[in-house]
Every structure is written in structure tokens, then in C-alpha cells.
Tab-separated table of C-alpha atoms and ligand atoms in Angstrom:
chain	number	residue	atom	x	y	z
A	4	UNK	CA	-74.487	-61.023	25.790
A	5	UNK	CA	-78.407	-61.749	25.264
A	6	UNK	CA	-77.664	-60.703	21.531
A	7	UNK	CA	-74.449	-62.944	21.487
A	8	UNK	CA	-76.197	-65.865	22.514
A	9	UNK	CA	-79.093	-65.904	20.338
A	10	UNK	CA	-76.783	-65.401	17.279
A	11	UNK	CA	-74.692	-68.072	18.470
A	12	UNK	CA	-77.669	-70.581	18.705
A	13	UNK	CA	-78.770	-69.789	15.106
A	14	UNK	CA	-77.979	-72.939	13.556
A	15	UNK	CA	-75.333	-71.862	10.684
A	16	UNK	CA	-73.086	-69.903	12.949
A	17	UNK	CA	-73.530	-72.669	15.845
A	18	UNK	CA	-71.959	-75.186	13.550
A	19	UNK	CA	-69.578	-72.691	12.127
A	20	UNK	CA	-68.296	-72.198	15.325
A	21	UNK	CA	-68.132	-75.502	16.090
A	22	UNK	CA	-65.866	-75.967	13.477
A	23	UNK	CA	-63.874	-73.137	13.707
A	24	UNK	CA	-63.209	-74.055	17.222
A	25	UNK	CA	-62.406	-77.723	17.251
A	26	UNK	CA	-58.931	-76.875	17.669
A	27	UNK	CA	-57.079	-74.312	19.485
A	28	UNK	CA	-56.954	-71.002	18.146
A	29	UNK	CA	-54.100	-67.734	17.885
A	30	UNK	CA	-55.176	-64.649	19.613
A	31	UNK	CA	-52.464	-62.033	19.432
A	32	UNK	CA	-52.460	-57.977	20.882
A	33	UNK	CA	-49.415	-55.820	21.432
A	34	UNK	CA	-47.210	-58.587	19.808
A	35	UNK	CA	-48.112	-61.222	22.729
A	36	UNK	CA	-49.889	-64.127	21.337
A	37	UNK	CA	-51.896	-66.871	22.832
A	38	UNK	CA	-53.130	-70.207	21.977
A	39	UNK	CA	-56.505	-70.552	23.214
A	40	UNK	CA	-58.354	-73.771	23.716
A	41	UNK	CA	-61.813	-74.690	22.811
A	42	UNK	CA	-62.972	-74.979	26.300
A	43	UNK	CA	-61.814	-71.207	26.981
A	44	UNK	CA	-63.567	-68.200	26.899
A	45	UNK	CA	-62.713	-66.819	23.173
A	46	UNK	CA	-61.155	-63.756	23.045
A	47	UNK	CA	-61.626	-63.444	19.027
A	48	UNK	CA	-65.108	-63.241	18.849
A	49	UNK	CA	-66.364	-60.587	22.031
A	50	UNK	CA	-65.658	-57.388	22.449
A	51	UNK	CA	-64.883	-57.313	26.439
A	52	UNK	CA	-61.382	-58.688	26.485
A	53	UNK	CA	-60.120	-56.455	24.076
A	54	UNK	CA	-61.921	-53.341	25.795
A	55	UNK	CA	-60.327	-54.390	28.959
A	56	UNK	CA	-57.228	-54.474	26.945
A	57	UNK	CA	-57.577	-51.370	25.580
A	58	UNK	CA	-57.959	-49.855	28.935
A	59	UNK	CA	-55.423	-51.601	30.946
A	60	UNK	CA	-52.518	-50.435	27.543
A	61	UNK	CA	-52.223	-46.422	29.093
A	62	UNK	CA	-51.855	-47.420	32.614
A	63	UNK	CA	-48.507	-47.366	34.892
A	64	UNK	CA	-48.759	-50.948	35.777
A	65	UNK	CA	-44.579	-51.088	36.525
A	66	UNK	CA	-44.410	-52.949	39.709
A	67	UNK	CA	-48.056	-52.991	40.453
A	68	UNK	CA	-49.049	-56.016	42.242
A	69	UNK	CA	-52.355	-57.118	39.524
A	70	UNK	CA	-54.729	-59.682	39.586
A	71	UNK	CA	-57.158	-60.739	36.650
A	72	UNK	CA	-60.071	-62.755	38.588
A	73	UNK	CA	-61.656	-65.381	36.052
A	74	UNK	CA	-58.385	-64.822	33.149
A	75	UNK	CA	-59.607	-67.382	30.643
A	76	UNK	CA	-57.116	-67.417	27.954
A	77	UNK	CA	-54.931	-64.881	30.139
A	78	UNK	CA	-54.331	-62.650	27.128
A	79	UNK	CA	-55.314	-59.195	29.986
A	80	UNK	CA	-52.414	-60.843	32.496
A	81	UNK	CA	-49.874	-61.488	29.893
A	82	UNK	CA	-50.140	-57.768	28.609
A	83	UNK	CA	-50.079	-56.631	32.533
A	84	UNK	CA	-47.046	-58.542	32.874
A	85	UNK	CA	-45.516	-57.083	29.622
A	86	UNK	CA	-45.973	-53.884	31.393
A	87	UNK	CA	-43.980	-54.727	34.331
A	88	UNK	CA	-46.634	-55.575	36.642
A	89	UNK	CA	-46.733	-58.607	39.024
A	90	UNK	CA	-49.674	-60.488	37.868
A	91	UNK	CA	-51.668	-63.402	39.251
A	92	UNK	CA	-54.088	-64.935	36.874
A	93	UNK	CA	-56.845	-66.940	38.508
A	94	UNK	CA	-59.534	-69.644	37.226
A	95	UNK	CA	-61.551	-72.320	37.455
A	96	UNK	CA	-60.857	-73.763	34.328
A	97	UNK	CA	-58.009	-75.709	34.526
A	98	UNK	CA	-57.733	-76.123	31.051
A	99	UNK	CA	-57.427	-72.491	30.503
A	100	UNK	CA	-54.799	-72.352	33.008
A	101	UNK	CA	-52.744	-75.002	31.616
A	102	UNK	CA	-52.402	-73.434	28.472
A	103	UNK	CA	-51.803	-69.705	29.951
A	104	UNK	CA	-49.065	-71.666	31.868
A	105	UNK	CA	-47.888	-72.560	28.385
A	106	UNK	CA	-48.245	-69.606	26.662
A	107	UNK	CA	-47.026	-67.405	29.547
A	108	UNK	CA	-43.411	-69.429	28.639
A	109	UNK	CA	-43.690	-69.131	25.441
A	110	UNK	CA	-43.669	-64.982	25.553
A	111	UNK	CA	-40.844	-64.977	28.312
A	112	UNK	CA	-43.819	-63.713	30.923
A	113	UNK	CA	-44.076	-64.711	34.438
A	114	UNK	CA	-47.255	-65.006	35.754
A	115	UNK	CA	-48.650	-66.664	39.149
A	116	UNK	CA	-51.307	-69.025	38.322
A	117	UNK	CA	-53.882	-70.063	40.769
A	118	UNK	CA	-56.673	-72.412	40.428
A	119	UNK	CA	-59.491	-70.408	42.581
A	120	UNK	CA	-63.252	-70.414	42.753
A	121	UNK	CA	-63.117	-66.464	43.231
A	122	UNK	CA	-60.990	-65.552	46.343
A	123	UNK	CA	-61.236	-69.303	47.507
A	124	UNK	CA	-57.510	-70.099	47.229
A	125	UNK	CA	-56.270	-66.697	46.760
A	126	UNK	CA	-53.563	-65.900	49.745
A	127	UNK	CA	-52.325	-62.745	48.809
A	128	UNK	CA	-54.266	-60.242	50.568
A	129	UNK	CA	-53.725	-57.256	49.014
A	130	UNK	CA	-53.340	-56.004	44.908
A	131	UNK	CA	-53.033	-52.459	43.442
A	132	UNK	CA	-55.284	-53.521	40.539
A	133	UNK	CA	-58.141	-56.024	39.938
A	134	UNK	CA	-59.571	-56.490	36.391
A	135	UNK	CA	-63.194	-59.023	36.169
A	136	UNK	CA	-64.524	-59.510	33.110
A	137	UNK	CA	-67.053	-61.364	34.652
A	138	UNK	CA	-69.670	-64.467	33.647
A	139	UNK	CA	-73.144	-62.608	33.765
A	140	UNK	CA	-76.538	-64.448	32.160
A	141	UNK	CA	-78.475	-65.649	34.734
A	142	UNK	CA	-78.300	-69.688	34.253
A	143	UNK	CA	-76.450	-72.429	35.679
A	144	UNK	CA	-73.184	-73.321	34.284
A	145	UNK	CA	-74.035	-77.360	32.289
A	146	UNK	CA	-69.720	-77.326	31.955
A	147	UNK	CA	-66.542	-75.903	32.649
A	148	UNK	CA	-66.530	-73.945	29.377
A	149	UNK	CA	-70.126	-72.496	30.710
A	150	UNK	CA	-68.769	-70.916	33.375
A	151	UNK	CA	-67.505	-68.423	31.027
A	152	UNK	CA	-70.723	-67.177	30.395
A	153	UNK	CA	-73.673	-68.390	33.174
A	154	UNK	CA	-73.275	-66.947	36.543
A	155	UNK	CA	-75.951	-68.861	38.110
A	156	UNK	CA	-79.602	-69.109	38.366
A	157	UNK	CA	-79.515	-66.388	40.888
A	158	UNK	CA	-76.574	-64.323	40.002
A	159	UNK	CA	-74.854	-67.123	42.713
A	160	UNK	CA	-71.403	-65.760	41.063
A	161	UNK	CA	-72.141	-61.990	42.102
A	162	UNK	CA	-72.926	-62.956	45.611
A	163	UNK	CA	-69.939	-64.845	46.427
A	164	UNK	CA	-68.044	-62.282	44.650
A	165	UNK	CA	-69.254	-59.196	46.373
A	166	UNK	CA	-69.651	-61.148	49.450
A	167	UNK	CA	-65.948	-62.372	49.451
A	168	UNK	CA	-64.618	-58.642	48.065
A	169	UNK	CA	-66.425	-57.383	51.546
A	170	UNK	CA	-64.166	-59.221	53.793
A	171	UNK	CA	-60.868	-58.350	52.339
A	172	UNK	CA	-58.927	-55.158	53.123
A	173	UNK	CA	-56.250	-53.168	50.858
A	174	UNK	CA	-57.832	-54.143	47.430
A	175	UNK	CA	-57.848	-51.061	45.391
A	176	UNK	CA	-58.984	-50.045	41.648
A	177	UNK	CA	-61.275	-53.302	41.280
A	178	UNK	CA	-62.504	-52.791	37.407
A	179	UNK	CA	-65.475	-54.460	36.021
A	180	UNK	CA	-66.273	-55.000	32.299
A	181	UNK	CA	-70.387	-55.141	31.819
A	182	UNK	CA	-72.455	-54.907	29.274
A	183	UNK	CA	-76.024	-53.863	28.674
A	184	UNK	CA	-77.174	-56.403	28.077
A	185	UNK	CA	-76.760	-57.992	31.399
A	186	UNK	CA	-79.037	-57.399	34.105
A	187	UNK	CA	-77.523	-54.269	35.737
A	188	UNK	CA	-79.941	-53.531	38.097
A	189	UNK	CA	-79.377	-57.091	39.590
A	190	UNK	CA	-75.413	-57.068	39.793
A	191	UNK	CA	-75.222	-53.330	41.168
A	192	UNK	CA	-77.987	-54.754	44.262
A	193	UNK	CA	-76.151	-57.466	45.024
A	194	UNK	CA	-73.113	-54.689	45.091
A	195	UNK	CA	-74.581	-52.244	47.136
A	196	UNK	CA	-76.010	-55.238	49.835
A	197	UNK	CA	-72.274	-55.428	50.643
A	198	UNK	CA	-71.684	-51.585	50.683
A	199	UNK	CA	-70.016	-51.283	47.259
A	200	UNK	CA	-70.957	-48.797	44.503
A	201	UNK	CA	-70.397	-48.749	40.599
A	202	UNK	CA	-68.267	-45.566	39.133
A	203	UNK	CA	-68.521	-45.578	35.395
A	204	UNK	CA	-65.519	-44.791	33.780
A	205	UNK	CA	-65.549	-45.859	30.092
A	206	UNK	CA	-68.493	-46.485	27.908
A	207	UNK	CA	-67.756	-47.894	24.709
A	208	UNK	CA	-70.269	-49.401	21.650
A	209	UNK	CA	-69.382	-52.263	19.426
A	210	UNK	CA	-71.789	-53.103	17.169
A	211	UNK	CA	-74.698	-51.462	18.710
A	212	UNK	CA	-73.947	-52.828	22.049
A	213	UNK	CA	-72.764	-51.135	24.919
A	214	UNK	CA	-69.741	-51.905	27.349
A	215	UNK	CA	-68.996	-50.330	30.444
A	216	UNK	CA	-66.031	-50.543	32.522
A	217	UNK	CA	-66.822	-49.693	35.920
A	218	UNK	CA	-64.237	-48.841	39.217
A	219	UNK	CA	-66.085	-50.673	42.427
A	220	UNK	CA	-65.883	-48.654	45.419
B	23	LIG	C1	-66.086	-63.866	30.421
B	23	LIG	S1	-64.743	-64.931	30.738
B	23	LIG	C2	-63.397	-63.756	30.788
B	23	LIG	C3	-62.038	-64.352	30.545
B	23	LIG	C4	-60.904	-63.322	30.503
B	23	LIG	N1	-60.805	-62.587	31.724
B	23	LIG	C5	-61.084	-62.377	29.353
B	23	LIG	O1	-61.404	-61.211	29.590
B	23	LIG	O2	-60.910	-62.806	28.207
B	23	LIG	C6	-65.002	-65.312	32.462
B	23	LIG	C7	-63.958	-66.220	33.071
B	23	LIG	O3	-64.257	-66.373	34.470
B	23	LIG	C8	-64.063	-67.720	34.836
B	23	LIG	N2	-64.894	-68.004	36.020
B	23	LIG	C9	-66.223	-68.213	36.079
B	23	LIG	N3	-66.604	-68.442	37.335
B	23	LIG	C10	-65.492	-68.363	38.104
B	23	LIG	C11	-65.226	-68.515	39.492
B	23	LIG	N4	-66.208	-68.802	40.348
B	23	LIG	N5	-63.964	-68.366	39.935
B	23	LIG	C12	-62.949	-68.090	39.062
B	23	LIG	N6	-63.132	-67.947	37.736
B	23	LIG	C13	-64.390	-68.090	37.264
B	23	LIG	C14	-64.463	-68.525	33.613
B	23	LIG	O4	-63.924	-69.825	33.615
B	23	LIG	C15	-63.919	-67.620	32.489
B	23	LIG	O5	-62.596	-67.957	32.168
């Protein structure tokens, strides 16, 4: 992400972006498209959402209760739902949820959509699968669309996370999208502190930088 956001301050590609993403833009996978607004994470240009679409494609999701934690566009929820599963798509970005609310009608989808700061306001206590692909440089969030990428000064996001993930029961196959370029030593302390360990299990390179998808225990 390091990499990302060094390129993305180079000013060319800062103001290309800019204008690229004045408006909302079409993100489409396994014939489900999305509209996704400038203030949302963008799916088009990183590599994590489609990796955690990727993964999530081969799995027997029919009637699996499914939550994706922090769903930004809501592109990984829509696909879960596709496959049968009952999904609930959390944020705090309510712009992002408007529009999944939006775009979740226009595919025929249902979805539950929460507005939650992590578990805050989630009441269901227990889901089969739980997919984070999770804000991870270490600086505070200046705005809502920040929060996409900044976890905190002091990895504030992780704590609450792991903190909150300690306290509930019957949550099972919690998958986490990481790169390397986030500090991994950091988020797997602030893991094991609450008695939770990483299992890696898929690695995958995109343009020189690594992404791992790891099952918390
Ligand atoms: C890296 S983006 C991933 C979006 C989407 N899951 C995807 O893979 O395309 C992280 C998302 O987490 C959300 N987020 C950040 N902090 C959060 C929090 N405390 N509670 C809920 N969502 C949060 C952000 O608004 C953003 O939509």
C-alpha cells in the first residue's frame, strides 16, 4: 500500500485520478456490476478486492450466513449473495452504503446493510464466513474516504477489531486480505494479545507486490 500511495501522490497520476474519479465509476465481476462513488474505496485500481473475489468464487457459500466487515463499494457481498449466501455488508461510510443499497436493487440481490464502526451495531452474533479487507497504514483517517486506507496512528483499527472479535463466540472462517507492505509484525501482535493467530492460505503477487489472505484462528 506504501508503493500505492507514493505513486498516487506523484503529481500527474494525483490529478489524473482526480479526474477520473470526479464522478462515479462501473466496476463489474461475474456479470454483477456496481457504481462506485468517489468517496469509496475503488475497486478498479487495487488488487485486494478482486483477490478476495477470486477467493470467495470456488466456495459453497449456499445458505451461509456471510458478513463483509468494512464492504466499501460491496462488490465481495453482492457476489456472496449471487452465490446464495445471506450476506450483511457493513460500513462506516454511509455514502458507500447508500449506493450498495442502490446497486444491490439494481442486480436483484438482497443484502443487509448496517452502518457499524466494526462490531459496534452488529446484532447478529454468529456468521459462517467473515471476509476484511482491512484499512492498514498507520495514520489517522483526515475523512470518511480515508478510512479506506489509514487505520490509525497506532493501528487504533486493529485493536478494536481484535479486541471486539475476542468477545464474540460462533464466528468461524474470519479471512483477512494483507499485503506486504503493511506492517505485519504490528497487526499479527495486536492479534496474538487477544489469543488469535494468522494461517496463510493464499499468497498471490501483482505487480511485484505481495497479497496474502490469511484464516484468523
Ligand atoms: C480497503 S477498503 C475495502 C472495501 C471492500 N471491502 C473491498 O474489498 O473493496 C476498507 C473499508 O473499510 C471501511 N472501514 C474503515 N474503518 C472501519 C470501521 N471502523 N468500521 C467499519 N468499516 C470501516 C472503509 O470505509 C472502507 O470501505
Amino acid at each position: 500500500m506504501r508503493k500505492f500511495i507514493k505513486k498516487i501522490t506523484h503529481p500527474f497520476l494525483k490529478y489524473a485520478l482526480k479526474v477520473y474519479y470526479h464522478k462515479p465509476r462501473k466496476y463489474c465481476y461475474d456479470s454483477i456490476c456496481v457504481q462506485v462513488h468517489p468517496k469509496v474505496f475503488p475497486p478498479h485500481l487495487t488488487f485486494s478486492t478482486k483477490i478476495l473475489l477470486d477467493f470467495i468464487q470456488p466456495l459453497d457459500l449456499k445458505d451461509k450466513t456471510f458478513l463483509e466487515l468494512g464492504c466499501g463499494s460491496g462488490i465481495i457481498a453482492l457476489i456472496a449473495a449471487k452465490k446464495g449466501a445471506l450476506v450483511t455488508a457493513t460500513d462506516i461510510n454511509q455514502t458507500a452504503l447508500n449506493y450498495l443499497d442502490k446497486n444491490a436493487k439494481k442486480n436483484n440481490l438482497t443484502v443487509e446493510i448496517t452502518y457499524s464502526d466494526l462490531f459496534d451495531s452488529i446484532t447478529k452474533h454468529s456468521f459462517d464466513y467473515i471476509i476484511i479487507n482491512p484499512p492498514y497504514y498507520p495514520k489517522k483517517p483526515k475523512n470518511i474516504k480515508e478510512n479506506a486506507w489509514f487505520c490509525g496512528e497506532n493501528f487504533e483499527y486493529f485493536e478494536k477489531l481484535f479486541h471486539q472479535l475476542r468477545n464474540r463466540n460462533n464466528l468461524q472462517n474470519i479471512f483477512m486480505i494483507l499485503s506486504e507492505d503493511c506492517d505485519l509484525k504490528k497487526i499479527k501482535s495486536i492479534a496474538s494479545k487477544n489469543n488469535f493467530t494468522f494461517h496463510l492460505v493464499e499468497s498471490k503477487t501483482v505487480f511485484k507486490e505481495k497479497n496474502y489472505i490469511y484464516l484468523i484462528n
